[in-house]
GROMACS .gro file of C-alpha atoms in nm:
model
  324
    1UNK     CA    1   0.000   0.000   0.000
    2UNK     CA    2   0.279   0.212   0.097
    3UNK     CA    3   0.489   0.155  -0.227
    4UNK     CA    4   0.114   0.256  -0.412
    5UNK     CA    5   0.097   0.603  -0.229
    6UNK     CA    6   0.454   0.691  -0.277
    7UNK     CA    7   0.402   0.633  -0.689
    8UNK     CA    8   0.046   0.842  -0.670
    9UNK     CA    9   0.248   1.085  -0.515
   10UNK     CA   10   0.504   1.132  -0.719
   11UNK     CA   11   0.774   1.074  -0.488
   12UNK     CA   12   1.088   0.959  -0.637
   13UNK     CA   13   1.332   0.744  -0.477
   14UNK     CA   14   1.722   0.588  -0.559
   15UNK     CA   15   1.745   0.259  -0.426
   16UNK     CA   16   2.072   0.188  -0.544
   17UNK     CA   17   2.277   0.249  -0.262
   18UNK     CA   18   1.992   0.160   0.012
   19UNK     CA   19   1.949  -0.167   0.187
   20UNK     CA   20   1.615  -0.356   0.158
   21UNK     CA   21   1.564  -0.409   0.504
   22UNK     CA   22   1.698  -0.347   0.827
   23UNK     CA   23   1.529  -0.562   1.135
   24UNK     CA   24   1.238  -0.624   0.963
   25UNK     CA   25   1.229  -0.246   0.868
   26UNK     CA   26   1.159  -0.264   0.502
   27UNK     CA   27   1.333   0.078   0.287
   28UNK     CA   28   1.151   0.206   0.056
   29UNK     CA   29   1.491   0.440  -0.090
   30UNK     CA   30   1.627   0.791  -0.059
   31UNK     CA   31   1.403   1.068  -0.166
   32UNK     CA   32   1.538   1.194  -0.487
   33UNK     CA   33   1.217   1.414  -0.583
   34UNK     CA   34   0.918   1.441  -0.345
   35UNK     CA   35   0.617   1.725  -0.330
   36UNK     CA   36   0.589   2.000  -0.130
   37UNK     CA   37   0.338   1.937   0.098
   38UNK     CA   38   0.584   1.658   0.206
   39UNK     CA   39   0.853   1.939   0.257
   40UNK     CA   40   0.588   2.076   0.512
   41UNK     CA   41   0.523   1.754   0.690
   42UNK     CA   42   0.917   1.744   0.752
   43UNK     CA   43   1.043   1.544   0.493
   44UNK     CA   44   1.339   1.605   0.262
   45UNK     CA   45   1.566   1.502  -0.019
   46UNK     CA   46   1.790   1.280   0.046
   47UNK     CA   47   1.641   1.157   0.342
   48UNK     CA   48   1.584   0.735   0.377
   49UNK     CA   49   1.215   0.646   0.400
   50UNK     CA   50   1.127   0.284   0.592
   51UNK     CA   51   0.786   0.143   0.704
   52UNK     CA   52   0.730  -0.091   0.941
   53UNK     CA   53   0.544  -0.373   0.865
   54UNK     CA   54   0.197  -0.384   1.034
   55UNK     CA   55   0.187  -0.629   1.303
   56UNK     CA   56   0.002  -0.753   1.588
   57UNK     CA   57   0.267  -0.669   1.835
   58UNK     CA   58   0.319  -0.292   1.874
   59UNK     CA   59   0.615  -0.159   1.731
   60UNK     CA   60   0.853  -0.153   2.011
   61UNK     CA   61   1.152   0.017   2.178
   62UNK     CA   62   1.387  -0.276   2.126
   63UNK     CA   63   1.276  -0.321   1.745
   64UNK     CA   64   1.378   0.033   1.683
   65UNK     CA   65   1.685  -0.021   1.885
   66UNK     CA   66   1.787  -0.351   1.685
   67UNK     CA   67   1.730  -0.113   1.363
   68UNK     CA   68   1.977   0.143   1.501
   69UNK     CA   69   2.251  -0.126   1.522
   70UNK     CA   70   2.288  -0.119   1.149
   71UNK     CA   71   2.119   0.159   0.986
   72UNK     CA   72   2.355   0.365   0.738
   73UNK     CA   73   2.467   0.709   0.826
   74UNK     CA   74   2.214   0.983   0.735
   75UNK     CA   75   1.852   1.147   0.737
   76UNK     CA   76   1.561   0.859   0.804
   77UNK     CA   77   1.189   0.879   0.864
   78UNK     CA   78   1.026   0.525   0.967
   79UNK     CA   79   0.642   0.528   0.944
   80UNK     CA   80   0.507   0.279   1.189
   81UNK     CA   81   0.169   0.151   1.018
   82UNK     CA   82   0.019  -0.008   1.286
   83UNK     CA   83  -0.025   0.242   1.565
   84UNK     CA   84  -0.044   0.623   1.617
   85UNK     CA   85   0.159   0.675   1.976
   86UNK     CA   86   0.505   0.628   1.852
   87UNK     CA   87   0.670   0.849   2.113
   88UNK     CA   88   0.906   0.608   2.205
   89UNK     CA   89   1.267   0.767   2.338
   90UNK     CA   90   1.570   0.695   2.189
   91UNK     CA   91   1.964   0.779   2.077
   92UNK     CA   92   2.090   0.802   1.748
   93UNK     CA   93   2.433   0.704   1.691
   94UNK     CA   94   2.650   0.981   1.520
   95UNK     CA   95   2.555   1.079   1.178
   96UNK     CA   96   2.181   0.942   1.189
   97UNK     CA   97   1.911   1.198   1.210
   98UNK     CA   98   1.542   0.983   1.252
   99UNK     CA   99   1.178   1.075   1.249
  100UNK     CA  100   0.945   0.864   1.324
  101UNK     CA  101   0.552   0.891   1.164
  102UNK     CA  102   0.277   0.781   1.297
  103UNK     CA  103  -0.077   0.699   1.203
  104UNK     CA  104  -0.170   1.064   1.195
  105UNK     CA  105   0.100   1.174   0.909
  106UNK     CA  106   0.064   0.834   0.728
  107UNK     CA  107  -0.345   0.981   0.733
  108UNK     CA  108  -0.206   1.278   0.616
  109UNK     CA  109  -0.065   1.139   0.288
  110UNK     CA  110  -0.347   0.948   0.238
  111UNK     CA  111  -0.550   1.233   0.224
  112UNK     CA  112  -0.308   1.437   0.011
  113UNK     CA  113  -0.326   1.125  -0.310
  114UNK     CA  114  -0.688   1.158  -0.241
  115UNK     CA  115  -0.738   1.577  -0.330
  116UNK     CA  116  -0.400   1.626  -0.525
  117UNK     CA  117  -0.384   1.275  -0.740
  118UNK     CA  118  -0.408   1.349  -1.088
  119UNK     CA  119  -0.457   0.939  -1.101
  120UNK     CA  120  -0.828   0.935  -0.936
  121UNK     CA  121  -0.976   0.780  -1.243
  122UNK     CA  122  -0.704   0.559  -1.238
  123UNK     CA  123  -0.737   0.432  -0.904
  124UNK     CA  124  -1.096   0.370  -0.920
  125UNK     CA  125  -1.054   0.110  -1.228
  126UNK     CA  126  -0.774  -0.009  -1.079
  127UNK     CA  127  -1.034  -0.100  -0.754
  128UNK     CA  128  -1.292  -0.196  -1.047
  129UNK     CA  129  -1.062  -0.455  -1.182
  130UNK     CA  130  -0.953  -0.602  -0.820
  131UNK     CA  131  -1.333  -0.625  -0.705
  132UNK     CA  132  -1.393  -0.811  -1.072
  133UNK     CA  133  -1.082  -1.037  -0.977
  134UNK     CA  134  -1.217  -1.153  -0.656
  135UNK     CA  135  -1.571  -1.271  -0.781
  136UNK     CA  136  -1.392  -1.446  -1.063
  137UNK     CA  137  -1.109  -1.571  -0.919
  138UNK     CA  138  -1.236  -1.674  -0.586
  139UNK     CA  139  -1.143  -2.052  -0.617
  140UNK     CA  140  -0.823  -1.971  -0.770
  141UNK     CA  141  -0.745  -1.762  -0.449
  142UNK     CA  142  -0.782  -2.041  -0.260
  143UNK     CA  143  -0.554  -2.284  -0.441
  144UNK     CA  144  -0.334  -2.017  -0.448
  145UNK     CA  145  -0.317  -2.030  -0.078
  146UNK     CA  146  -0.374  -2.434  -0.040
  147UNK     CA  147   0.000  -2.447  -0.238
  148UNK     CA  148   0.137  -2.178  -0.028
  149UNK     CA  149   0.024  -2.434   0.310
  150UNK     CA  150   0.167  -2.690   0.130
  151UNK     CA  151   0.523  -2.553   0.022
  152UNK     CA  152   0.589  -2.406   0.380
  153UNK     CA  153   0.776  -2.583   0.620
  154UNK     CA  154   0.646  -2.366   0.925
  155UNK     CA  155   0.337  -2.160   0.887
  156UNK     CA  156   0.187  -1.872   1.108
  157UNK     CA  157  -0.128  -1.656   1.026
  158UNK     CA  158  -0.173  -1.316   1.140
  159UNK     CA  159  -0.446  -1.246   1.441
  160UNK     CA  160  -0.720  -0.979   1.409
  161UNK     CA  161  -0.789  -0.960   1.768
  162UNK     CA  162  -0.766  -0.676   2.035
  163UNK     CA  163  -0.689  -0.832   2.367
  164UNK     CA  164  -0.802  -0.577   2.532
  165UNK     CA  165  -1.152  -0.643   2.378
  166UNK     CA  166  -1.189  -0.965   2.528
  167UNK     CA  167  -1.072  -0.822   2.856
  168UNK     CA  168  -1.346  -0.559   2.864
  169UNK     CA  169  -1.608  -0.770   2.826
  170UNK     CA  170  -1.482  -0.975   3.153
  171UNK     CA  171  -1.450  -0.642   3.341
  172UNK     CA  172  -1.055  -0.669   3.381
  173UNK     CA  173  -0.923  -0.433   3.100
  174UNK     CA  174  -0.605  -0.397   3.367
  175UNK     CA  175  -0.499  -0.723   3.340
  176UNK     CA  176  -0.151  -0.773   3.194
  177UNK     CA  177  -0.150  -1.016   2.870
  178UNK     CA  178   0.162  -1.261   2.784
  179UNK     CA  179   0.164  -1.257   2.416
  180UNK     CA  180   0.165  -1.649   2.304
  181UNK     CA  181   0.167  -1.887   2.002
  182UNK     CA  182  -0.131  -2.165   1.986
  183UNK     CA  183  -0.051  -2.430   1.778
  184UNK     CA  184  -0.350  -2.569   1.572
  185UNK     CA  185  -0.345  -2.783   1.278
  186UNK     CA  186  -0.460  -2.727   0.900
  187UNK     CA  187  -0.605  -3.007   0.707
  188UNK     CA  188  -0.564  -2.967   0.299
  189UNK     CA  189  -0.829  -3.161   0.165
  190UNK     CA  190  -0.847  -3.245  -0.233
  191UNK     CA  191  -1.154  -3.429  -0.361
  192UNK     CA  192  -1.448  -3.437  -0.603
  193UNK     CA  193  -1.765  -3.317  -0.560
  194UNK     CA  194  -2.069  -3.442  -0.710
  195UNK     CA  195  -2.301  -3.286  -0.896
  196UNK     CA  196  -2.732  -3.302  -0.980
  197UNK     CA  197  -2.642  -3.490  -1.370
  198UNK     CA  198  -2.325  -3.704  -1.179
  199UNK     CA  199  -2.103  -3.371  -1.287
  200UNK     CA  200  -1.774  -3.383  -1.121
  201UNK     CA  201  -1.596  -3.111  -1.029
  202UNK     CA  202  -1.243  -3.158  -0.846
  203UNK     CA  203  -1.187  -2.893  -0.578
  204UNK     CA  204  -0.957  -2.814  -0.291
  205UNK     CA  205  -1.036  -2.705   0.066
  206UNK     CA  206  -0.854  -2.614   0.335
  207UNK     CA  207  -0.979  -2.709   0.699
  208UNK     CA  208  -0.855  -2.568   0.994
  209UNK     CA  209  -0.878  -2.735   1.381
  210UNK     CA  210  -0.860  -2.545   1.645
  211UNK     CA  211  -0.896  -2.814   1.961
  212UNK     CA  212  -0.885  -2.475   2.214
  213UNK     CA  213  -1.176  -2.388   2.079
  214UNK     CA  214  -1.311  -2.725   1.990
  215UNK     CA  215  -1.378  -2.595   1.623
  216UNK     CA  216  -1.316  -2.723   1.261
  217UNK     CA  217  -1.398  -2.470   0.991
  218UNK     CA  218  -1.336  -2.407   0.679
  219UNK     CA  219  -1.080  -2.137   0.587
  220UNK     CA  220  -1.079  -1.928   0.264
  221UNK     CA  221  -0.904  -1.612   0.315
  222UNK     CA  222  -0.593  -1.610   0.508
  223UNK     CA  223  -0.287  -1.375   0.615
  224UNK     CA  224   0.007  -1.502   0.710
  225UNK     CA  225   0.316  -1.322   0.886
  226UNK     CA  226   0.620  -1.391   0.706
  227UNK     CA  227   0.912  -1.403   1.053
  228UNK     CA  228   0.754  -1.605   1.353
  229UNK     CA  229   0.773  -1.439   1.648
  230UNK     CA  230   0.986  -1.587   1.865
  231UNK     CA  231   0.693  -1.640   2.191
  232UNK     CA  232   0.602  -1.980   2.398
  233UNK     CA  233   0.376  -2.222   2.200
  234UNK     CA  234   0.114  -2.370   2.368
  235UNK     CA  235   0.007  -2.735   2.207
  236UNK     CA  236  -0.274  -2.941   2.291
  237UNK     CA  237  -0.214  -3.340   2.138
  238UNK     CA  238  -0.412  -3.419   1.835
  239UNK     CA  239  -0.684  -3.733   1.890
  240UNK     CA  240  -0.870  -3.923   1.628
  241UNK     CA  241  -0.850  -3.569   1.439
  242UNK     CA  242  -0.839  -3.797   1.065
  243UNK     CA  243  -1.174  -3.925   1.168
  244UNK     CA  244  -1.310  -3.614   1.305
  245UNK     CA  245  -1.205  -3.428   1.007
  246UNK     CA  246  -1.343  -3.681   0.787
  247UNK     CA  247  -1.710  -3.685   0.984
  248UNK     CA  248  -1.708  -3.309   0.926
  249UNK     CA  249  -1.617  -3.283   0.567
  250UNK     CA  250  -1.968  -3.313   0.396
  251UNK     CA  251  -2.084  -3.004   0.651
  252UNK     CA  252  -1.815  -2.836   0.549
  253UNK     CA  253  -1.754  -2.898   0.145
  254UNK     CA  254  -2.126  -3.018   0.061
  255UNK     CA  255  -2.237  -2.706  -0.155
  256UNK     CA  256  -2.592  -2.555  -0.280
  257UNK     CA  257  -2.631  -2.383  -0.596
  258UNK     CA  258  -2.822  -2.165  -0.808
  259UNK     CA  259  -2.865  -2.324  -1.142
  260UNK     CA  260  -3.061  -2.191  -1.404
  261UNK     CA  261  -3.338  -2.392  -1.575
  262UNK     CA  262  -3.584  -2.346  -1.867
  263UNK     CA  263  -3.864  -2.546  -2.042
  264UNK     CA  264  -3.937  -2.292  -2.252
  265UNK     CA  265  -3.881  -1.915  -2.386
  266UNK     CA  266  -4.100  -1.848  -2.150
  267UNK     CA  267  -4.072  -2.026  -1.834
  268UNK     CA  268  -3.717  -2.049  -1.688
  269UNK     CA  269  -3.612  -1.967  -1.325
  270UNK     CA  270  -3.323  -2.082  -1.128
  271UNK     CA  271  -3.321  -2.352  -0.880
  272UNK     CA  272  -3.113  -2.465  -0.571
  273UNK     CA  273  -2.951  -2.815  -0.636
  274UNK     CA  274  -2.683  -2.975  -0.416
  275UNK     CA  275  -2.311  -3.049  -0.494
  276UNK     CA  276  -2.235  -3.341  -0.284
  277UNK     CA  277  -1.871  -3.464  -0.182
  278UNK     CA  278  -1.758  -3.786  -0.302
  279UNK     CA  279  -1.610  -3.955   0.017
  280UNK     CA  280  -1.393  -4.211  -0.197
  281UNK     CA  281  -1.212  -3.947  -0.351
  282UNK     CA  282  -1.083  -3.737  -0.054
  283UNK     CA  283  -0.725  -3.734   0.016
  284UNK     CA  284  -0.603  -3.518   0.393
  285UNK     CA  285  -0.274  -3.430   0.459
  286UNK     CA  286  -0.208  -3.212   0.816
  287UNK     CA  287  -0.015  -2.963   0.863
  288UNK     CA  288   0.067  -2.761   1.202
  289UNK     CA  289   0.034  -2.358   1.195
  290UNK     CA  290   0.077  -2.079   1.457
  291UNK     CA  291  -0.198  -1.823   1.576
  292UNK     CA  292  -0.068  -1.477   1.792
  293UNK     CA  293  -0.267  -1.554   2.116
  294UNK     CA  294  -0.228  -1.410   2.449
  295UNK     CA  295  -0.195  -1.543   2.823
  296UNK     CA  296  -0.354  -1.380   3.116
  297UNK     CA  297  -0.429  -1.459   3.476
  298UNK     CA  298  -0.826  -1.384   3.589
  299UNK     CA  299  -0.869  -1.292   3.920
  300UNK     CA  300  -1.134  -1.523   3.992
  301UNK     CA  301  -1.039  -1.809   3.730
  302UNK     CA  302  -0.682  -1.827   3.751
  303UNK     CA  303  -0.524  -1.869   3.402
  304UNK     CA  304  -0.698  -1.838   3.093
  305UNK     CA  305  -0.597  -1.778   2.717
  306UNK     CA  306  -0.745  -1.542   2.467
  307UNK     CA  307  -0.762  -1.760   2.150
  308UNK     CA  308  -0.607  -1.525   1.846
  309UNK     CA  309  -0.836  -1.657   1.594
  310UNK     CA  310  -1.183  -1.555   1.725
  311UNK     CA  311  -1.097  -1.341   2.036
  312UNK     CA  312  -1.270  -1.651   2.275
  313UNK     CA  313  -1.184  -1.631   2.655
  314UNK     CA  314  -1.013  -2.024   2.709
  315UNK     CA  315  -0.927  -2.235   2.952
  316UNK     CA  316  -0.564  -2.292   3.012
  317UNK     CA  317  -0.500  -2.592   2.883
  318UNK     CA  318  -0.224  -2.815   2.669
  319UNK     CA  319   0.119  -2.876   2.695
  320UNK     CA  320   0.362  -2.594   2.670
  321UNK     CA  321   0.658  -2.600   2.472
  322UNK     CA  322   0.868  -2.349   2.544
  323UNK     CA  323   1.066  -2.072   2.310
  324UNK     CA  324   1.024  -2.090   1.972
   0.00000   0.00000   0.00000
């Protein structure tokens, strides 16, 4: 997104003589050309640009520190993505100048593309074309990410959750939380289904079970964070999973459709007819993946977990396995 605003922008940068990244602090280059109102907000020529990648964990004193270790002599502005408070202290080693921008100036760029772009028209096919894409390409998508499973040796997806949501609702917003990895498993399913006139159609699904939760759902959009933090996983052992996976499948892959029919020029309609998995064609492999989670101790109930994937207040329970 970042790399999109920059070009709308019409800020320039040499990346020649720039490193990519710096503790997961991705450059972007040294400004070379840039517009004014950017000369207002503080920036400059010459000066390195870096984002930092949006996480779940808040950027942090000790990430910017790492950073600092290695970062090239010169004029730098890091825009943290994920938060707006980023008034965190620090020293510069000699010859490096930094600014860091927050949510508010990121905003503030934003809203400059948005009344100066000359590429409005642009954008807005460009969001045409992507909303096109995802009706037509939704089962594509999800191959796509049923390889992506598969090629990975270690996999971790990215949590949407707000602790401190889950926290509110029990009343104890104070209570500190131990950030955490829960290790579930993903089952990639390929098989046939079925169709009304013995169609087949061969499809791929992925499953995910989540035994804290005592869930198995079906998962079609996924993110996944590319360096795994290093935090205590908490496993609980897999039982008789195959078969529970297998019980499930036809609640999970069995599909309705709309299908049009017509008897004559004048009658026709659409009707909803099943597509039924065929059992004898299923192959499951597992695979284990990671989800961000968090540790806290209730007052009343002693430990508990708050389960990354739907923001559910948990039991403690499993076996934990230490550092990552």
């Amino acid at each position: 997104m970042v790399d999109d605003l920059f070009s709308t922008l019409g800020v320039q940068f040499d990346t020649l003589q720039s490193p990519s990244e710096i503790a997961e602090i991705r450059c972007h280059g040294v400004i070379r050309d840039l517009p004014e109102f950017m000369e207002n907000m503080g920036a400059k020529k010459g000066q390195s640009v870096w984002t930092s990648r949006s996480s779940w964990i808040e950027f942090s004193k000790n990430e910017l520190e790492a950073w600092l270790v290695d970062v090239p002599v010169g004029d730098h502005i890091i825009i943290v993505e994920s938060q707006n408070d980023v008034e965190i202290s620090y020293q510069c080693p000699s010859g490096v100048t930094l600014e860091l921008w927050g949510k508010e100036k990121l905003a503030l760029l934003i809203g400059y593309s948005v009344l100066e772009s000359k590429n409005l028209e642009y954008l807005k096919e460009e969001k045409e074309k992507e909303q096109k894409k995802d009706i037509e390409d939704t089962v594509e998508k999800i191959e796509s990410i049923f390889q992506k499973i598969k090629r990975k040796s270690q996999i971790c997806i990215k949590s949407h959750i707000n602790p401190n949501d889950s926290l509110d609702l029990l009343g104890i917003s104070q209570a500190p939380c131990q950030p955490i990895l829960l290790e579930l498993c993903f089952w990639l399913v390929n098989g046939n289904l079925i169709g009304p006139e013995n169609n087949v159609e061969e499809r791929e699904w992925i499953v995910l079970e989540d035994n804290f939760s005592e869930e198995i759902t079906l998962q079609e959009d996924l993110s996944f964070i590319s360096s795994i933090p290093n935090l205590p996983i908490l496993k609980i052992p897999l039982k008789n999973s195959l078969e529970k996976i297998q019980n499930n499948l036809n609640n999970l892959c069995d599909e309705r459709r709309h299908e049009s029919i017509s008897t004559s020029e004048l009658n026709s309609g659409k009707l909803l007819r099943w597509w039924k998995l065929d059992k004898k064609s299923i192959e499951c492999s597992s695979k284990s993946v990671l989800v961000p989670s968090w540790l806290f101790i209730s007052p009343i109930d002693g430990k508990k977990i708050i389960n990354g994937l739907n923001g559910k207040v948990l039991d403690y329970k499993g076996e934990l396995k230490g550092i990552h």
